[in-house]
mmCIF file of C-alpha atoms and ligand atoms in Angstrom:
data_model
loop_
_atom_site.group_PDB
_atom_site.id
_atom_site.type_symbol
_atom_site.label_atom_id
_atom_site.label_comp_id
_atom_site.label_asym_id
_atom_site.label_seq_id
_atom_site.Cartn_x
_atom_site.Cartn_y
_atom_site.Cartn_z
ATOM 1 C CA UNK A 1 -88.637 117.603 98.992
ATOM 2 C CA UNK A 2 -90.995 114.218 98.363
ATOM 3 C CA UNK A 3 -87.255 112.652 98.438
ATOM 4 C CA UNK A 4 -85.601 114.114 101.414
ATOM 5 C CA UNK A 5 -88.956 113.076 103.281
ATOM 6 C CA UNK A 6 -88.241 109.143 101.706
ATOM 7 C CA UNK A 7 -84.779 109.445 103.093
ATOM 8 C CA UNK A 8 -85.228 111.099 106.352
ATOM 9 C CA UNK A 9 -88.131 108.141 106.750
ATOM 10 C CA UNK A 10 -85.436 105.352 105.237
ATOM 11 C CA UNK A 11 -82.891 106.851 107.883
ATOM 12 C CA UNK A 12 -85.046 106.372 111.184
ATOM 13 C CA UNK A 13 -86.248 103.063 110.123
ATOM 14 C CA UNK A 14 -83.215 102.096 109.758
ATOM 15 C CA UNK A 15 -81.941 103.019 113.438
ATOM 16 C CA UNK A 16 -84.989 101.583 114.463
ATOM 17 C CA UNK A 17 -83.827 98.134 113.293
ATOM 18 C CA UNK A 18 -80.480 98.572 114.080
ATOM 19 C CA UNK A 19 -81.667 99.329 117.595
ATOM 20 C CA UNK A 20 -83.653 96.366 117.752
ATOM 21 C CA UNK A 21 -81.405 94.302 116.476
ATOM 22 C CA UNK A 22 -78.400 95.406 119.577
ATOM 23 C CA UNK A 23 -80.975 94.730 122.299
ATOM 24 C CA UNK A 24 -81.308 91.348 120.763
ATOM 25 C CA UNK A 25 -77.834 90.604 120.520
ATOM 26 C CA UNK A 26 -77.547 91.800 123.798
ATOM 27 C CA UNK A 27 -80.190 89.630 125.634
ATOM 28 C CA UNK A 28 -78.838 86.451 124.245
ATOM 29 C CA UNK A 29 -75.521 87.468 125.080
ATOM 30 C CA UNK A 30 -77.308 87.743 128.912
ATOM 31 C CA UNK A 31 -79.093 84.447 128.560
ATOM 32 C CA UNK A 32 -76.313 82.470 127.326
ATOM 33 C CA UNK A 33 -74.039 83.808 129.979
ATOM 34 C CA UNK A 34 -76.814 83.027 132.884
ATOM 35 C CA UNK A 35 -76.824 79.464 131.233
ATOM 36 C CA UNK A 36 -73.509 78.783 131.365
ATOM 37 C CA UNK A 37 -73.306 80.148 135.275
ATOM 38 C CA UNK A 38 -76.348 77.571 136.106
ATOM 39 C CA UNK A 39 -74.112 74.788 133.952
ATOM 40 C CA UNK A 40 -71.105 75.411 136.261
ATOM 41 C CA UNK A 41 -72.927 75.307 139.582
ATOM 42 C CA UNK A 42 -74.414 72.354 138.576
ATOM 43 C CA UNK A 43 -71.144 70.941 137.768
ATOM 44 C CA UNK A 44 -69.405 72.535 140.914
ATOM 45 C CA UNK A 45 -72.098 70.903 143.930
ATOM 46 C CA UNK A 46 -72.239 67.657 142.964
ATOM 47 C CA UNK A 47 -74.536 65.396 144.315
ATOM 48 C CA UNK A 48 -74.305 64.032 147.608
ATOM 49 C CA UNK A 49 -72.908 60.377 148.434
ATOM 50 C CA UNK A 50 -75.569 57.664 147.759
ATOM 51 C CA UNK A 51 -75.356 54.454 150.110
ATOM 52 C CA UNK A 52 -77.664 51.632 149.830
ATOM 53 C CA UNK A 53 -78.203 49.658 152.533
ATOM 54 C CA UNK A 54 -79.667 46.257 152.406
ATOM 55 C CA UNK A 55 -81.575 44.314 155.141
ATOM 56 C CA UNK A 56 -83.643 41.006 154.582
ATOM 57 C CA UNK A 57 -86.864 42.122 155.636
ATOM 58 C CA UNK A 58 -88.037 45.931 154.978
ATOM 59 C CA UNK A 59 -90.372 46.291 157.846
ATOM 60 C CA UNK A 60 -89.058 44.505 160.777
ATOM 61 C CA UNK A 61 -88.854 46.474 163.713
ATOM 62 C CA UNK A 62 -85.409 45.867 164.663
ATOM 63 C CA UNK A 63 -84.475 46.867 161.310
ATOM 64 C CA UNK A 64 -86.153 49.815 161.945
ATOM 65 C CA UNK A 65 -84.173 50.747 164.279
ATOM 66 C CA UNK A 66 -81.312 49.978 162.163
ATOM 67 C CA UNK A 67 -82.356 51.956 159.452
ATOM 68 C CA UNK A 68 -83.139 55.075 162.071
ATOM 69 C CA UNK A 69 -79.230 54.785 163.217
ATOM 70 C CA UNK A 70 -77.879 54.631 159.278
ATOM 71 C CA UNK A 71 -79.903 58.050 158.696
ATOM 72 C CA UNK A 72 -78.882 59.725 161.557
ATOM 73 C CA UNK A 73 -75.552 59.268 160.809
ATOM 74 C CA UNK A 74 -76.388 60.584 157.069
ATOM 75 C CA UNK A 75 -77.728 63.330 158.225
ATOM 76 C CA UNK A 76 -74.513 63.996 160.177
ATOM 77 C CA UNK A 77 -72.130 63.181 157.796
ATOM 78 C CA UNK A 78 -73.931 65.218 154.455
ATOM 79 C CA UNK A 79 -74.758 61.931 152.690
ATOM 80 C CA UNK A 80 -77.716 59.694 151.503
ATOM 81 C CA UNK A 81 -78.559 56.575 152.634
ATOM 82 C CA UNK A 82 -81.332 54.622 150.560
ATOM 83 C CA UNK A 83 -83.066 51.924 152.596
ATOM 84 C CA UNK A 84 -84.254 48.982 151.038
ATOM 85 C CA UNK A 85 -84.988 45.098 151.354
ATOM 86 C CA UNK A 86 -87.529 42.534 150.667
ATOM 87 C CA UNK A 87 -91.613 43.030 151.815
ATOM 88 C CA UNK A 88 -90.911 39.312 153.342
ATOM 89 C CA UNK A 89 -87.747 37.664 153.977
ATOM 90 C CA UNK A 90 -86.626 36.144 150.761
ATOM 91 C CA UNK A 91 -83.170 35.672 149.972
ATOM 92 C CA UNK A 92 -83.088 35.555 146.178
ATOM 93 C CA UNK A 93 -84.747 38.940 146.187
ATOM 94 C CA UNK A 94 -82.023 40.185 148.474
ATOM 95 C CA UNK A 95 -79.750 39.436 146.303
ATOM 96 C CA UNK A 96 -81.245 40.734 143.565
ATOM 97 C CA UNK A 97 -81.666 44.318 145.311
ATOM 98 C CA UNK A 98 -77.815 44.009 145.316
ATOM 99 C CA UNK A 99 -76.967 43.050 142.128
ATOM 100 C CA UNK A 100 -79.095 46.379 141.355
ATOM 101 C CA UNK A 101 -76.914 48.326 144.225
ATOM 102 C CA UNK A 102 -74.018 47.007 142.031
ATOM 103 C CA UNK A 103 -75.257 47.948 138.398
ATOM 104 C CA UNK A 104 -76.459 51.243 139.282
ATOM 105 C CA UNK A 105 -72.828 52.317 140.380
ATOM 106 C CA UNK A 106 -73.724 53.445 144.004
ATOM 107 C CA UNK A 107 -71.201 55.106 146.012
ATOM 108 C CA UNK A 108 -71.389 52.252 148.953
ATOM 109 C CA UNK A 109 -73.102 49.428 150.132
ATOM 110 C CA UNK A 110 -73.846 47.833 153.172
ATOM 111 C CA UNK A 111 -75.593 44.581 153.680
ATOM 112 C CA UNK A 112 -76.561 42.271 155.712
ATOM 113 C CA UNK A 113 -74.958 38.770 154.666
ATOM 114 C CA UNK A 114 -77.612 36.527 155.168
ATOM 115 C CA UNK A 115 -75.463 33.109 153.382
ATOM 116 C CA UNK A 116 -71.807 33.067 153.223
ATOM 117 C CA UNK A 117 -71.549 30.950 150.638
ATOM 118 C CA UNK A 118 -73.944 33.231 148.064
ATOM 119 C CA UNK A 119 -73.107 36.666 149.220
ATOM 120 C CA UNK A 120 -69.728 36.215 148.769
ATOM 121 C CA UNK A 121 -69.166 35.941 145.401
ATOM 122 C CA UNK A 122 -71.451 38.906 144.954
ATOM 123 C CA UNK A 123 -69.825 41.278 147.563
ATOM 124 C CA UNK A 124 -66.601 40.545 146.030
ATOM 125 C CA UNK A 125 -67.983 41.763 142.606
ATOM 126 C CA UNK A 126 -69.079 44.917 143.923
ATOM 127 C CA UNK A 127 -65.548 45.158 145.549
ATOM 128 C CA UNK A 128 -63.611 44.712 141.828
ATOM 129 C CA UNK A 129 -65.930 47.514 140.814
ATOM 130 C CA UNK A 130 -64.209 49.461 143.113
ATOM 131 C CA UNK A 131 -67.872 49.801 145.109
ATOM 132 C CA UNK A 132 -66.920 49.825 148.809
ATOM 133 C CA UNK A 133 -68.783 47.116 150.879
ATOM 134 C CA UNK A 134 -69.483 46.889 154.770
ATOM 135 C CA UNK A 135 -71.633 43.801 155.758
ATOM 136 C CA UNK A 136 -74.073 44.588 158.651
ATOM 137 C CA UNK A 137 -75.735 42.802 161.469
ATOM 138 C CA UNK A 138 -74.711 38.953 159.729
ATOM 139 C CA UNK A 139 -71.003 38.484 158.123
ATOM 140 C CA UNK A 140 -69.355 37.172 155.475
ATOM 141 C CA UNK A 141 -66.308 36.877 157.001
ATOM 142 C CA UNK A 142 -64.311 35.447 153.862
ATOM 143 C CA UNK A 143 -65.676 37.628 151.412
ATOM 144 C CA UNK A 144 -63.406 41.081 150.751
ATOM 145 C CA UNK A 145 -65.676 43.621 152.169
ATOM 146 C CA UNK A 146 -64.040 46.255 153.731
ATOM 147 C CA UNK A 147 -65.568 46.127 157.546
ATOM 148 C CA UNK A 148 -68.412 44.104 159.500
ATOM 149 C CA UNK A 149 -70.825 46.226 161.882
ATOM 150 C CA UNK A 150 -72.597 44.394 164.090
ATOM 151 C CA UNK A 151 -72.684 41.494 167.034
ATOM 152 C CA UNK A 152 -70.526 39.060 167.806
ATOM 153 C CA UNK A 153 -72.995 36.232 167.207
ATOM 154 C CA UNK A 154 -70.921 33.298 168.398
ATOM 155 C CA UNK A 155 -70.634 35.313 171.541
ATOM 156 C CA UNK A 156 -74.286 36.122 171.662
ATOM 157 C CA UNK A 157 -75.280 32.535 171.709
ATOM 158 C CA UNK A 158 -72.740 31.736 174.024
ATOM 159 C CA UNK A 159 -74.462 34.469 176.449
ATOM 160 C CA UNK A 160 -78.131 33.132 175.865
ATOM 161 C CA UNK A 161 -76.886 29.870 176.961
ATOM 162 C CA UNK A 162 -75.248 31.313 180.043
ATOM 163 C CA UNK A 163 -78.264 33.610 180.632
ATOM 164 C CA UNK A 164 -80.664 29.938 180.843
ATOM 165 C CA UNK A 165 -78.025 28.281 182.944
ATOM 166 C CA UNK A 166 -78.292 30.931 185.619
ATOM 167 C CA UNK A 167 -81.861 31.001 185.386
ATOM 168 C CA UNK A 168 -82.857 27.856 185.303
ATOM 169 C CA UNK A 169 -83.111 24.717 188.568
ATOM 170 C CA UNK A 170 -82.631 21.366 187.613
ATOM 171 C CA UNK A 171 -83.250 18.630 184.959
ATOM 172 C CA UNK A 172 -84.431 20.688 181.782
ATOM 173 C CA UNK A 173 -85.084 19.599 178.256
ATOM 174 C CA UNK A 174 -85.110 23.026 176.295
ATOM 175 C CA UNK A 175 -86.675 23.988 172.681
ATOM 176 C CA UNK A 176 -85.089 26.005 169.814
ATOM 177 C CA UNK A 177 -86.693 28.321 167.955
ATOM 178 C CA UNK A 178 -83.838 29.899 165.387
ATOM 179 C CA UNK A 179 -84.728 32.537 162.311
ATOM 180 C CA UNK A 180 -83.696 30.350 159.815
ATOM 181 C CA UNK A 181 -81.443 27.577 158.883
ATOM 182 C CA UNK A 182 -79.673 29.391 156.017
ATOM 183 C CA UNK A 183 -79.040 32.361 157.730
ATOM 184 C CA UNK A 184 -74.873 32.585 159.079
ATOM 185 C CA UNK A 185 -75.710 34.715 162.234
ATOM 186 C CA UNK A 186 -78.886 32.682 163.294
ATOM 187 C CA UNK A 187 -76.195 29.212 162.689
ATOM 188 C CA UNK A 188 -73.307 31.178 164.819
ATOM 189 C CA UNK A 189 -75.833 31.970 167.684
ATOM 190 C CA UNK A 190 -76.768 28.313 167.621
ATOM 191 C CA UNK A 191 -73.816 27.149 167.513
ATOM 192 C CA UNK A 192 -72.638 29.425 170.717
ATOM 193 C CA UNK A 193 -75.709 28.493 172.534
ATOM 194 C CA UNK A 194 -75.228 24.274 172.277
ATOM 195 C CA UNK A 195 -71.548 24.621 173.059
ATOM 196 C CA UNK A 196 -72.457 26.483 176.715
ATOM 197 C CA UNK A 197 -75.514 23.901 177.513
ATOM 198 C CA UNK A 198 -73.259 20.785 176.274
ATOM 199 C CA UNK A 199 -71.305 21.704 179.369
ATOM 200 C CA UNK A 200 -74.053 21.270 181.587
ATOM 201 C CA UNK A 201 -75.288 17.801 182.596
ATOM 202 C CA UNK A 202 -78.304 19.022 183.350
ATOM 203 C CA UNK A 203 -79.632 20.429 180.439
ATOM 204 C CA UNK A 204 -80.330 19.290 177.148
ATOM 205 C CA UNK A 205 -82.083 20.251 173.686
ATOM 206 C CA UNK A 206 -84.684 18.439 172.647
ATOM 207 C CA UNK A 207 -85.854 20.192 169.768
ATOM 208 C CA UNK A 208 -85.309 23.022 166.927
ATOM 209 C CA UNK A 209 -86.714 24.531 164.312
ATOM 210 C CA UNK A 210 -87.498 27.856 162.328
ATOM 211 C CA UNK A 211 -89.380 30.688 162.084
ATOM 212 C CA UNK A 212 -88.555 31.932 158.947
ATOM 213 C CA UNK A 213 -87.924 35.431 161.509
ATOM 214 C CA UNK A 214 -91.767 35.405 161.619
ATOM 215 C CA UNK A 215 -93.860 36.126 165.032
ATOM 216 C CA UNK A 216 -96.657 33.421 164.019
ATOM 217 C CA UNK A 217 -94.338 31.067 162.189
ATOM 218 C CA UNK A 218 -92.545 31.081 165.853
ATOM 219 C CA UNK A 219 -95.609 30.057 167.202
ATOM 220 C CA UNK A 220 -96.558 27.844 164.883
ATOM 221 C CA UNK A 221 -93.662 25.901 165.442
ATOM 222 C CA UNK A 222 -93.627 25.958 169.116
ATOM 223 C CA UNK A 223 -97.085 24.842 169.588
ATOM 224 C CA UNK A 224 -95.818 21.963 167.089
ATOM 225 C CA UNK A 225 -92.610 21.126 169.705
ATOM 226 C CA UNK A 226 -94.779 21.126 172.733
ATOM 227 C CA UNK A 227 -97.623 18.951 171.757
ATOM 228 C CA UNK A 228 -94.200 16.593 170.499
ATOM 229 C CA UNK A 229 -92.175 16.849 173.447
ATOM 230 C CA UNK A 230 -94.322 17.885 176.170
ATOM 231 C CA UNK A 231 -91.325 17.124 178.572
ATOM 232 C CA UNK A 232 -89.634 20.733 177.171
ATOM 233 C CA UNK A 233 -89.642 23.327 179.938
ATOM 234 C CA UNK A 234 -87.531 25.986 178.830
ATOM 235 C CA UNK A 235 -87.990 27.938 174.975
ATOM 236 C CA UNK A 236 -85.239 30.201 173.701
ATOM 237 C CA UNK A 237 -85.744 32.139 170.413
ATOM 238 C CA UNK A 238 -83.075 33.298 168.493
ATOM 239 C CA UNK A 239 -84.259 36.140 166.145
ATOM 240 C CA UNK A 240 -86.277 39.139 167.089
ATOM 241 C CA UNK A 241 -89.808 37.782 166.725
ATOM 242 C CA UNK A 242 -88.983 34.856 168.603
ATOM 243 C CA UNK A 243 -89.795 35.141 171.937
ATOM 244 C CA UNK A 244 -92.956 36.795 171.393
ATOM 245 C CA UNK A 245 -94.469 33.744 168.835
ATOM 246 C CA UNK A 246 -93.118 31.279 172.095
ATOM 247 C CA UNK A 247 -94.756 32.976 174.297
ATOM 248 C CA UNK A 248 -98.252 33.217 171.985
ATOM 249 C CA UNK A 249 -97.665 29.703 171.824
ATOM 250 C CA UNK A 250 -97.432 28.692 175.291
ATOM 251 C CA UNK A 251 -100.823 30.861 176.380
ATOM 252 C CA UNK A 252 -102.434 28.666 173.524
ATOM 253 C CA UNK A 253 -100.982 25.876 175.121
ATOM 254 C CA UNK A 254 -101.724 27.114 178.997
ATOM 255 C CA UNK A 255 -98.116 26.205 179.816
ATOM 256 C CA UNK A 256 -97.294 28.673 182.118
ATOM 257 C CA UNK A 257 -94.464 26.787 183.382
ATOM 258 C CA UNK A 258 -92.301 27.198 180.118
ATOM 259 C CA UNK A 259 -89.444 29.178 180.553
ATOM 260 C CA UNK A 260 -88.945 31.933 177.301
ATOM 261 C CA UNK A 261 -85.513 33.800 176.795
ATOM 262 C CA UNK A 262 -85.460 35.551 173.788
ATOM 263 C CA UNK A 263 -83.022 38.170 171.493
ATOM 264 C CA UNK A 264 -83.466 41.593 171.168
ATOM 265 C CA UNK A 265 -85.166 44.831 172.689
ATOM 266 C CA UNK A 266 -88.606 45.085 171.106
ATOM 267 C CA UNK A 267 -91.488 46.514 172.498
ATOM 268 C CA UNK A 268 -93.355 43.230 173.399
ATOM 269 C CA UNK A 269 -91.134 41.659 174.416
ATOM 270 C CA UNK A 270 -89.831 44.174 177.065
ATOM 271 C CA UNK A 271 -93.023 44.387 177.997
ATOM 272 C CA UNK A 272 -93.789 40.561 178.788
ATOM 273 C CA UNK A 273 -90.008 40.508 180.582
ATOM 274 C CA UNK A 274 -91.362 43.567 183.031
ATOM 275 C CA UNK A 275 -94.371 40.931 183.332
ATOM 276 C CA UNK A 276 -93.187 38.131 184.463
ATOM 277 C CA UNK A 277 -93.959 36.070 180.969
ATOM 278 C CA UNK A 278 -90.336 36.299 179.174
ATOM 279 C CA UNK A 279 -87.543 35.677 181.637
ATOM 280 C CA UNK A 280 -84.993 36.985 179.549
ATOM 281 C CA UNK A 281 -83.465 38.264 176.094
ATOM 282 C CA UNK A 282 -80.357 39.169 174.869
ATOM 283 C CA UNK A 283 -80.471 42.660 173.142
ATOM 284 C CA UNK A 284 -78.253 43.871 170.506
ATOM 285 C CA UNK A 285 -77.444 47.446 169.523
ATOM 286 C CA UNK A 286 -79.222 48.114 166.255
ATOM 287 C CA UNK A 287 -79.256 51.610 165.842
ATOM 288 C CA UNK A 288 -75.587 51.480 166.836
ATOM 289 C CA UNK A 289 -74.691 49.069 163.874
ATOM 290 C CA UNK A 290 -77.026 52.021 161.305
ATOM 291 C CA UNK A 291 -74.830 54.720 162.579
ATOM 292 C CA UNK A 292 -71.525 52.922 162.475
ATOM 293 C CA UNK A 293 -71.471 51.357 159.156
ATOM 294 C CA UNK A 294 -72.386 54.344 157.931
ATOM 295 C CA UNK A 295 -69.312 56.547 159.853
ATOM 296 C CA UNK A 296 -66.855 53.645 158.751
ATOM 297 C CA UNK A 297 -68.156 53.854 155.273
ATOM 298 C CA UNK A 298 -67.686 57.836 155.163
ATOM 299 C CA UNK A 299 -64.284 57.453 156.941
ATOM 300 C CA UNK A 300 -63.135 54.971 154.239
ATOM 301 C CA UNK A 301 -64.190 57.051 151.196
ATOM 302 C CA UNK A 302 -62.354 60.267 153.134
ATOM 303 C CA UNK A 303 -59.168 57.578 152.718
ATOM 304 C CA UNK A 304 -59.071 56.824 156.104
ATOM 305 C CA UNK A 305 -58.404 53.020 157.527
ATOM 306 C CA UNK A 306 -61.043 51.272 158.996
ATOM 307 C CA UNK A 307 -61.098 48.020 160.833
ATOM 308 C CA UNK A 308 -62.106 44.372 159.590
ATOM 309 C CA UNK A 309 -64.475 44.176 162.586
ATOM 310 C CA UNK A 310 -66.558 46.005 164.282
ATOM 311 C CA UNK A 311 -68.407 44.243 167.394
ATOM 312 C CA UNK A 312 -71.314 46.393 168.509
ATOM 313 C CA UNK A 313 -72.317 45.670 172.368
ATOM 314 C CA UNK A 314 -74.518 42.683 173.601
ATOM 315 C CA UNK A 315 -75.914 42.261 176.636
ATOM 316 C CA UNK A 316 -78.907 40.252 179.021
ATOM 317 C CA UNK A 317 -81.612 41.924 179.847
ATOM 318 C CA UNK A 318 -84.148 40.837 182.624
ATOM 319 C CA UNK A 319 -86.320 41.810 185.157
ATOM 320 C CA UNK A 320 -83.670 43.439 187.076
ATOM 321 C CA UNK A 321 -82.580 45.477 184.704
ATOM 322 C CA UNK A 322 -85.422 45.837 182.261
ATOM 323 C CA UNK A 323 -86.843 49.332 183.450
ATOM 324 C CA UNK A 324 -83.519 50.867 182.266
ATOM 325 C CA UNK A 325 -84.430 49.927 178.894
ATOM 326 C CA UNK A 326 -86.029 52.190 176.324
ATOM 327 C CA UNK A 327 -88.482 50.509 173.968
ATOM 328 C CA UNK A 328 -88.325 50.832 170.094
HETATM 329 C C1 LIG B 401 -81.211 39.339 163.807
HETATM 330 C C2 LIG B 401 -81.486 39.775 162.390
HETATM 331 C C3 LIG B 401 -82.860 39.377 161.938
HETATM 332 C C4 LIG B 401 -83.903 39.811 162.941
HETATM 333 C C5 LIG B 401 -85.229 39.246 162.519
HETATM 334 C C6 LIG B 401 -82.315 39.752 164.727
HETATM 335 O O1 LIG B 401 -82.091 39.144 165.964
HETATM 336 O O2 LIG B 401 -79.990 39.880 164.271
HETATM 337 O O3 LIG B 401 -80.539 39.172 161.538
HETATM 338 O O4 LIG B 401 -83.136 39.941 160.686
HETATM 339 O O5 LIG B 401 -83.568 39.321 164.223
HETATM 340 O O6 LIG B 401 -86.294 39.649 163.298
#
């Protein structure tokens, strides 16, 4: 009796077990399974497109505004767009945020190509990698990126100059305030601008020099040209900060009579045009230029062609016209 109890007791425990034992089995049968199904939809969505893009200054309004176009268009077309640059315009650390675009294996980058001659042979390395590169907003035009986005910046000087000529009466000496020296799109719109006041007898420049794109460097420098050549009646600035350092300057100075053209659409300085206090300014399309390099660059990883060049619209804007003009 003593024994059948023993077995009877032997028996259940031994179901017991073997019950516990199947449920185990069982659950890590379910867990590995549910791991494997998390593994493979991991695997299945990857991650979205990552494009840097690269400006010379991080917090400049206009590229802003460039930035704001780029992740619209990201937004649109399902990928990311990482905006970076410098704190202060500094071109070795440009170049070093694109050496780090290159290393870390991005899916596209665009830049802006401050120097031909030492973006070049860095854009072309990012090319062999088989990482697709559109320069924005300044070229490099004999580098082997894929596509520029931007203005035609030979033709933007060109239009500053005709914007003074049909602004200005008589004998004028005029003062240059550019962004920089070692920038290629500051040099083009230079370049632009002399070749339409050469052609005109009547007007000559007496002076430039650069702002290093900075608002107080601009007037720093102008209040330098005046007190030099007091004879200079009409200031044109060439980057975005320009026109609103001049015209700081020139309040310093009291010299009301100093003509100011300027480049580009930002607040202040729509604001002094719609004033009477900056005659002029060219404006660019920045937001356009965000949103289109980053279409062309989606287009061209979808295998579709793209084109070399891609001029965004220019034009003058002045107190006629101004009030149609949004600000930043
Ligand atoms: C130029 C940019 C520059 C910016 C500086 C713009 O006019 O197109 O290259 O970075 O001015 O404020």
């Amino acid at each position: 009796m003593t024994n059948k109890k023993w077995t009877i007791s032997l028996a259940v425990l031994f179901f017991l077990f073997l019950y516990v034992l199947i449920q185990f089995v069982v659950s890590t049968q379910k867990i590995e399974k549910t791991v494997e199904q998390l593994r493979q939809t991991v695997h299945s969505s990857p991650a979205l497109p990552h494009f840097v893009l690269i400006s010379q200054e991080l917090d400049n309004l206009y590229w802003r505004e460039i930035e704001r176009g780029a992740k619209e268009a990201a937004k649109h077309y399902h990928v990311n767009v990482e905006y970076i640059g410098p704190l202060r315009t500094n071109m070795d650390e440009q170049m070093k945020l694109l050496e780090k675009a290159i290393a870390s294996r991005v899916d596209g980058i665009i830049v802006q190509s401050l120097n031909d001659v030492r973006f070049t042979p860095l854009i072309n390395k990012a090319m062999a990698q088989g990482i697709p590169v559109i320069t924005i907003d300044t070229d490099a035009p004999l580098s082997r990126r894929l596509s520029y986005v931007g203005t035609n910046n030979l033709e933007a000087g060109k239009l500053l100059g005709q914007a003074v000529i049909s602004r200005v009466n008589g004998k004028k000496k005029i003062g240059v305030i550019i962004g920089s020296d070692m920038s290629a799109n500051q040099n083009l719109r230079l370049e632009g601008f002399r070749s339409v006041i050469a052609q005109n007898p009547l007007l000559s420049i007496a002076a430039i020099a650069s702002s290093n794109i900075s608002r107080i460097q601009a007037s720093i420098q102008t209040e330098k040209m005046l007190r030099a050549h007091p004879d200079i009646s009409v200031m044109v600035g060439t980057s975005a900060l320009d026109a609103i350092g001049i015209l700081m300057a020139t309040k310093n100075l009291k010299r009301k009579d100093v003509q100011i053209f300027g480049f580009d659409n930002v607040t202040e300085t729509l604001q002094a045009i719609r004033q009477g206090q900056i005659v002029a300014t060219i404006i660019q399309q920045p937001y356009d230029m965000g949103y289109s390099a980053v279409e062309l660059m989606v287009k061209h990883l979808s295998g579709q062609h793209i084109e070399k060049e891609h001029f965004t619209a220019i034009k003058i804007v002045d107190k006629t016209n101004v009030q149609q003009e949004g600000t930043e």
